[in-house]
Every structure is written in structure tokens, then in C-alpha cells.
Tab-separated table of C-alpha atoms in Angstrom:
chain	number	residue	atom	x	y	z
A	1	UNK	CA	-95.904	109.087	58.552
A	2	UNK	CA	-99.298	106.868	57.469
A	3	UNK	CA	-102.410	108.672	58.469
A	4	UNK	CA	-101.017	111.297	60.683
A	5	UNK	CA	-100.360	114.764	59.013
A	6	UNK	CA	-99.528	117.030	61.699
A	7	UNK	CA	-98.378	115.567	65.270
A	8	UNK	CA	-98.733	118.998	67.186
A	9	UNK	CA	-102.367	119.560	65.954
A	10	UNK	CA	-103.178	115.990	66.457
A	11	UNK	CA	-102.040	115.885	70.048
A	12	UNK	CA	-103.867	119.117	70.967
A	13	UNK	CA	-107.344	118.222	69.630
A	14	UNK	CA	-106.906	114.909	71.182
A	15	UNK	CA	-105.918	116.348	74.575
A	16	UNK	CA	-108.766	119.045	74.259
A	17	UNK	CA	-111.467	116.246	73.429
A	18	UNK	CA	-110.312	114.576	76.561
A	19	UNK	CA	-110.717	117.554	78.634
A	20	UNK	CA	-114.471	118.022	77.337
A	21	UNK	CA	-115.095	114.405	78.509
A	22	UNK	CA	-113.528	115.272	81.877
A	23	UNK	CA	-115.984	118.199	82.047
A	24	UNK	CA	-119.128	116.283	81.463
A	25	UNK	CA	-121.551	116.867	84.441
A	26	UNK	CA	-122.037	113.791	86.818
A	27	UNK	CA	-126.140	113.504	86.052
A	28	UNK	CA	-124.919	112.527	82.418
A	29	UNK	CA	-123.427	109.340	83.507
A	30	UNK	CA	-124.965	106.038	84.611
A	31	UNK	CA	-123.103	103.570	86.879
A	32	UNK	CA	-122.473	100.508	84.968
A	33	UNK	CA	-120.198	98.625	87.679
A	34	UNK	CA	-119.022	99.488	91.352
A	35	UNK	CA	-116.640	97.714	93.507
A	36	UNK	CA	-115.089	98.954	96.797
A	37	UNK	CA	-112.680	100.880	95.335
A	38	UNK	CA	-113.490	101.692	91.677
A	39	UNK	CA	-116.550	102.887	89.971
A	40	UNK	CA	-117.248	102.822	86.305
A	41	UNK	CA	-119.891	104.728	84.705
A	42	UNK	CA	-121.200	105.015	81.131
A	43	UNK	CA	-122.995	107.115	78.519
A	44	UNK	CA	-123.814	106.905	74.817
A	45	UNK	CA	-120.781	107.904	72.704
A	46	UNK	CA	-120.914	110.714	70.240
A	47	UNK	CA	-118.277	108.966	68.268
A	48	UNK	CA	-119.988	105.588	67.282
A	49	UNK	CA	-122.889	103.623	68.183
A	50	UNK	CA	-121.713	102.245	71.465
A	51	UNK	CA	-120.793	103.725	75.083
A	52	UNK	CA	-118.126	106.119	76.551
A	53	UNK	CA	-117.004	104.619	79.757
A	54	UNK	CA	-115.933	106.547	82.697
A	55	UNK	CA	-113.712	104.845	85.360
A	56	UNK	CA	-112.450	106.393	88.764
A	57	UNK	CA	-110.468	105.180	91.726
A	58	UNK	CA	-107.668	106.214	94.017
A	59	UNK	CA	-104.433	104.687	93.586
A	60	UNK	CA	-101.782	104.498	96.484
A	61	UNK	CA	-98.857	105.880	94.581
A	62	UNK	CA	-97.468	109.251	93.183
A	63	UNK	CA	-98.851	110.632	89.586
A	64	UNK	CA	-95.270	109.911	87.598
A	65	UNK	CA	-95.418	106.277	88.884
A	66	UNK	CA	-98.744	105.448	87.820
A	67	UNK	CA	-98.823	107.040	84.524
A	68	UNK	CA	-95.141	105.320	83.795
A	69	UNK	CA	-97.106	102.052	84.245
A	70	UNK	CA	-99.962	103.080	81.814
A	71	UNK	CA	-98.308	104.672	79.009
A	72	UNK	CA	-96.805	102.733	76.296
A	73	UNK	CA	-93.787	100.575	76.985
A	74	UNK	CA	-92.484	97.404	78.453
A	75	UNK	CA	-93.742	98.024	81.797
A	76	UNK	CA	-97.449	98.019	80.504
A	77	UNK	CA	-96.927	94.198	79.209
A	78	UNK	CA	-95.897	93.056	82.608
A	79	UNK	CA	-98.961	93.901	84.458
A	80	UNK	CA	-102.096	94.511	81.921
A	81	UNK	CA	-103.735	90.945	81.671
A	82	UNK	CA	-105.570	91.906	78.708
A	83	UNK	CA	-102.582	92.837	76.606
A	84	UNK	CA	-100.670	90.208	74.858
A	85	UNK	CA	-98.304	92.212	72.843
A	86	UNK	CA	-97.042	95.871	72.539
A	87	UNK	CA	-94.654	97.317	69.755
A	88	UNK	CA	-93.665	100.844	69.146
A	89	UNK	CA	-94.127	101.449	65.513
A	90	UNK	CA	-93.175	105.425	65.427
A	91	UNK	CA	-91.466	107.602	68.227
A	92	UNK	CA	-91.656	111.326	67.875
A	93	UNK	CA	-90.759	112.683	71.150
A	94	UNK	CA	-90.441	111.278	74.895
A	95	UNK	CA	-94.167	111.687	75.197
A	96	UNK	CA	-95.754	110.990	71.737
A	97	UNK	CA	-95.763	107.744	69.709
A	98	UNK	CA	-97.702	105.384	67.594
A	99	UNK	CA	-97.922	101.624	69.079
A	100	UNK	CA	-99.529	98.429	67.731
A	101	UNK	CA	-100.878	96.257	70.551
A	102	UNK	CA	-102.927	93.228	71.034
A	103	UNK	CA	-105.510	91.965	73.225
A	104	UNK	CA	-106.523	88.584	74.720
A	105	UNK	CA	-110.030	86.803	73.822
A	106	UNK	CA	-112.530	87.514	76.314
A	107	UNK	CA	-115.875	86.005	77.679
A	108	UNK	CA	-114.657	82.647	76.652
A	109	UNK	CA	-113.453	83.852	73.570
A	110	UNK	CA	-117.023	85.187	72.341
A	111	UNK	CA	-114.907	88.280	72.017
A	112	UNK	CA	-111.880	86.976	70.170
A	113	UNK	CA	-108.296	88.594	70.198
A	114	UNK	CA	-107.977	92.137	68.723
A	115	UNK	CA	-105.522	94.406	67.357
A	116	UNK	CA	-105.262	98.313	67.771
A	117	UNK	CA	-102.799	100.670	66.285
A	118	UNK	CA	-102.927	103.965	68.469
A	119	UNK	CA	-101.558	107.111	68.587
A	120	UNK	CA	-100.404	107.895	72.265
A	121	UNK	CA	-99.600	111.305	73.747
A	122	UNK	CA	-98.725	111.976	77.540
A	123	UNK	CA	-99.204	115.680	78.711
A	124	UNK	CA	-99.143	117.723	82.087
A	125	UNK	CA	-102.633	118.333	83.197
A	126	UNK	CA	-103.357	120.796	86.096
A	127	UNK	CA	-101.107	119.294	89.036
A	128	UNK	CA	-100.914	115.746	87.230
A	129	UNK	CA	-100.494	114.108	83.749
A	130	UNK	CA	-103.114	113.167	81.114
A	131	UNK	CA	-102.140	110.102	79.002
A	132	UNK	CA	-104.469	109.723	76.091
A	133	UNK	CA	-104.816	107.926	72.646
A	134	UNK	CA	-106.696	107.353	69.624
A	135	UNK	CA	-106.732	104.574	66.919
A	136	UNK	CA	-105.254	105.304	63.356
A	137	UNK	CA	-106.474	104.067	60.004
A	138	UNK	CA	-103.034	101.837	59.683
A	139	UNK	CA	-103.440	99.884	56.581
A	140	UNK	CA	-100.990	96.898	57.440
A	141	UNK	CA	-103.164	94.308	59.166
A	142	UNK	CA	-102.455	90.791	60.548
A	143	UNK	CA	-104.999	88.211	59.434
A	144	UNK	CA	-105.236	86.350	62.910
A	145	UNK	CA	-106.570	89.421	64.753
A	146	UNK	CA	-109.802	91.824	64.164
A	147	UNK	CA	-108.740	95.375	63.991
A	148	UNK	CA	-110.395	97.165	66.659
A	149	UNK	CA	-110.867	101.021	66.866
A	150	UNK	CA	-110.429	103.051	69.941
A	151	UNK	CA	-112.155	106.693	69.887
A	152	UNK	CA	-110.666	109.374	71.753
A	153	UNK	CA	-109.728	107.644	75.132
A	154	UNK	CA	-107.310	108.591	77.932
A	155	UNK	CA	-106.244	108.497	81.513
A	156	UNK	CA	-106.354	111.585	84.005
A	157	UNK	CA	-103.814	111.194	87.032
A	158	UNK	CA	-103.692	113.906	89.620
A	159	UNK	CA	-102.290	113.653	93.261
A	160	UNK	CA	-104.920	113.852	96.295
A	161	UNK	CA	-105.143	117.434	97.616
A	162	UNK	CA	-104.925	115.894	101.077
A	163	UNK	CA	-101.964	113.238	100.330
A	164	UNK	CA	-99.825	113.932	97.451
A	165	UNK	CA	-98.583	110.490	97.468
A	166	UNK	CA	-101.894	109.091	96.369
A	167	UNK	CA	-103.369	109.655	92.934
A	168	UNK	CA	-106.923	110.089	91.615
A	169	UNK	CA	-107.158	108.014	88.305
A	170	UNK	CA	-110.004	108.877	86.082
A	171	UNK	CA	-110.108	107.058	82.643
A	172	UNK	CA	-112.550	107.448	79.593
A	173	UNK	CA	-112.530	104.710	77.276
A	174	UNK	CA	-114.554	104.229	74.040
A	175	UNK	CA	-113.471	101.127	72.320
A	176	UNK	CA	-115.154	99.824	69.030
A	177	UNK	CA	-114.258	96.258	68.970
A	178	UNK	CA	-115.671	95.583	65.742
A	179	UNK	CA	-116.593	92.123	64.362
A	180	UNK	CA	-120.070	90.663	64.893
A	181	UNK	CA	-120.449	90.745	69.101
A	182	UNK	CA	-123.717	91.156	70.923
A	183	UNK	CA	-123.822	94.428	72.585
A	184	UNK	CA	-124.601	93.061	75.970
A	185	UNK	CA	-121.279	91.110	75.471
A	186	UNK	CA	-119.293	94.020	74.865
A	187	UNK	CA	-120.791	96.230	77.761
A	188	UNK	CA	-120.048	93.333	80.211
A	189	UNK	CA	-116.419	92.944	79.054
A	190	UNK	CA	-115.812	96.738	79.107
A	191	UNK	CA	-116.932	97.041	82.669
A	192	UNK	CA	-115.081	94.230	83.777
A	193	UNK	CA	-111.945	95.162	81.982
A	194	UNK	CA	-111.925	98.487	83.523
A	195	UNK	CA	-112.155	97.125	87.296
A	196	UNK	CA	-109.642	94.482	86.513
A	197	UNK	CA	-107.322	97.201	85.209
A	198	UNK	CA	-107.372	99.115	88.525
A	199	UNK	CA	-106.608	96.015	90.458
A	200	UNK	CA	-103.656	94.833	88.205
A	201	UNK	CA	-102.341	98.252	88.181
A	202	UNK	CA	-102.399	98.271	92.134
A	203	UNK	CA	-100.812	94.878	92.241
A	204	UNK	CA	-97.987	96.155	89.743
A	205	UNK	CA	-97.490	99.121	91.965
A	206	UNK	CA	-97.082	97.458	95.183
A	207	UNK	CA	-94.506	95.387	93.673
A	208	UNK	CA	-92.413	98.385	91.860
């Protein structure tokens, strides 16, 4: 398989990286955007010259249902307004695949449509689930898209202790959009994308 020599060790390293992010002390984060039911923080990324974003909010549904909507599959395209296509390129096990997806232009097309090829892995975490991913250096490119790169990213979803029918969803995203984009435009787009992600996900789960 192109660019991925050992799926098991690759998955394990990715999971451990996300758990490290999840254990970063609160005082290392700076609030980037706050709405009534989602908070987005950021800190300088150690992977590239950009930011690692953290988003957190309570979702009014059970863990499995939330992660089923987030992980790669046709369900994701139905509700995620940023995603315009999604194809599974390689499938290893039920919880592990390589996917190619495209995103719409943002900020009046200051950020043009992007394409990503990501390794995706979903695994148990404490009483819930972690769905995580990282971009691969995939040689096949489509000229109509700029190829973006996701450094280690993922979503932790665990049931609330006092109400297991609700879930605490915490995401870590560090996307290099590549191309010539002002950093201020990237920062505005990332914070808005994450708050929109939660509102769109909530609407989709209410309909499900």
C-alpha cells in the first residue's frame, strides 16, 4: 500500500499522539472562538507553522451514534457542509481505512477547494471512542484541487458521567491548507469550521 508500511504500528502511533494532545494542560490553550455550546481553543502546533485547534461541546446523543456520523462513510457527506466528496481508497478492517475527500471553498473562495488523502482509524478510548486521522503522501493528485495536509487530528467522544445518553465530543485539528493564504484567513476559517461542524452534526443527529 502506498506510503503506509505497517498499519498496526501506524495506528498505534497516531492514537498515542492524540492522547498526548488530550492530556495537554488547560493553561496552554488560548480561546479562539466561543459560542453558547461550543468552545474552540488553539495553541502553536509542533508539527507545522500553524495552530493545533481544540474544540469541545456536549452532543445530545450516544457515543456510537456520534462517531458513526463522524467517521468516514456516506453518512458524513449528508451533513458536513464543508465536505463535497468522499471516497474510500483502501479498507483494512472495519475501523481502519484510507480515504480521499474534497472540501468546498471558504471565505468567498479566498481559500479555494482542497483535497486530502487521509488514513483514518477508530478505536475504543476509556468508556467511549476515538476517531483519528493523518494525511498520507499520496502521489495521485487532481489538478483542480490544492492538496492540503492534516497533521495528526481526531475526535474523542465519551458519555457524560451523569447522563450516558449525552456525549462530550472533543476534537483536535491541525490542518495545513497549503497554498498562498494569509494566516489570518486560515485562523478565521478554522474556528468557524469547527463551530459549524458541531451545529451541523447536532442537526443531523436530531434527524437520524
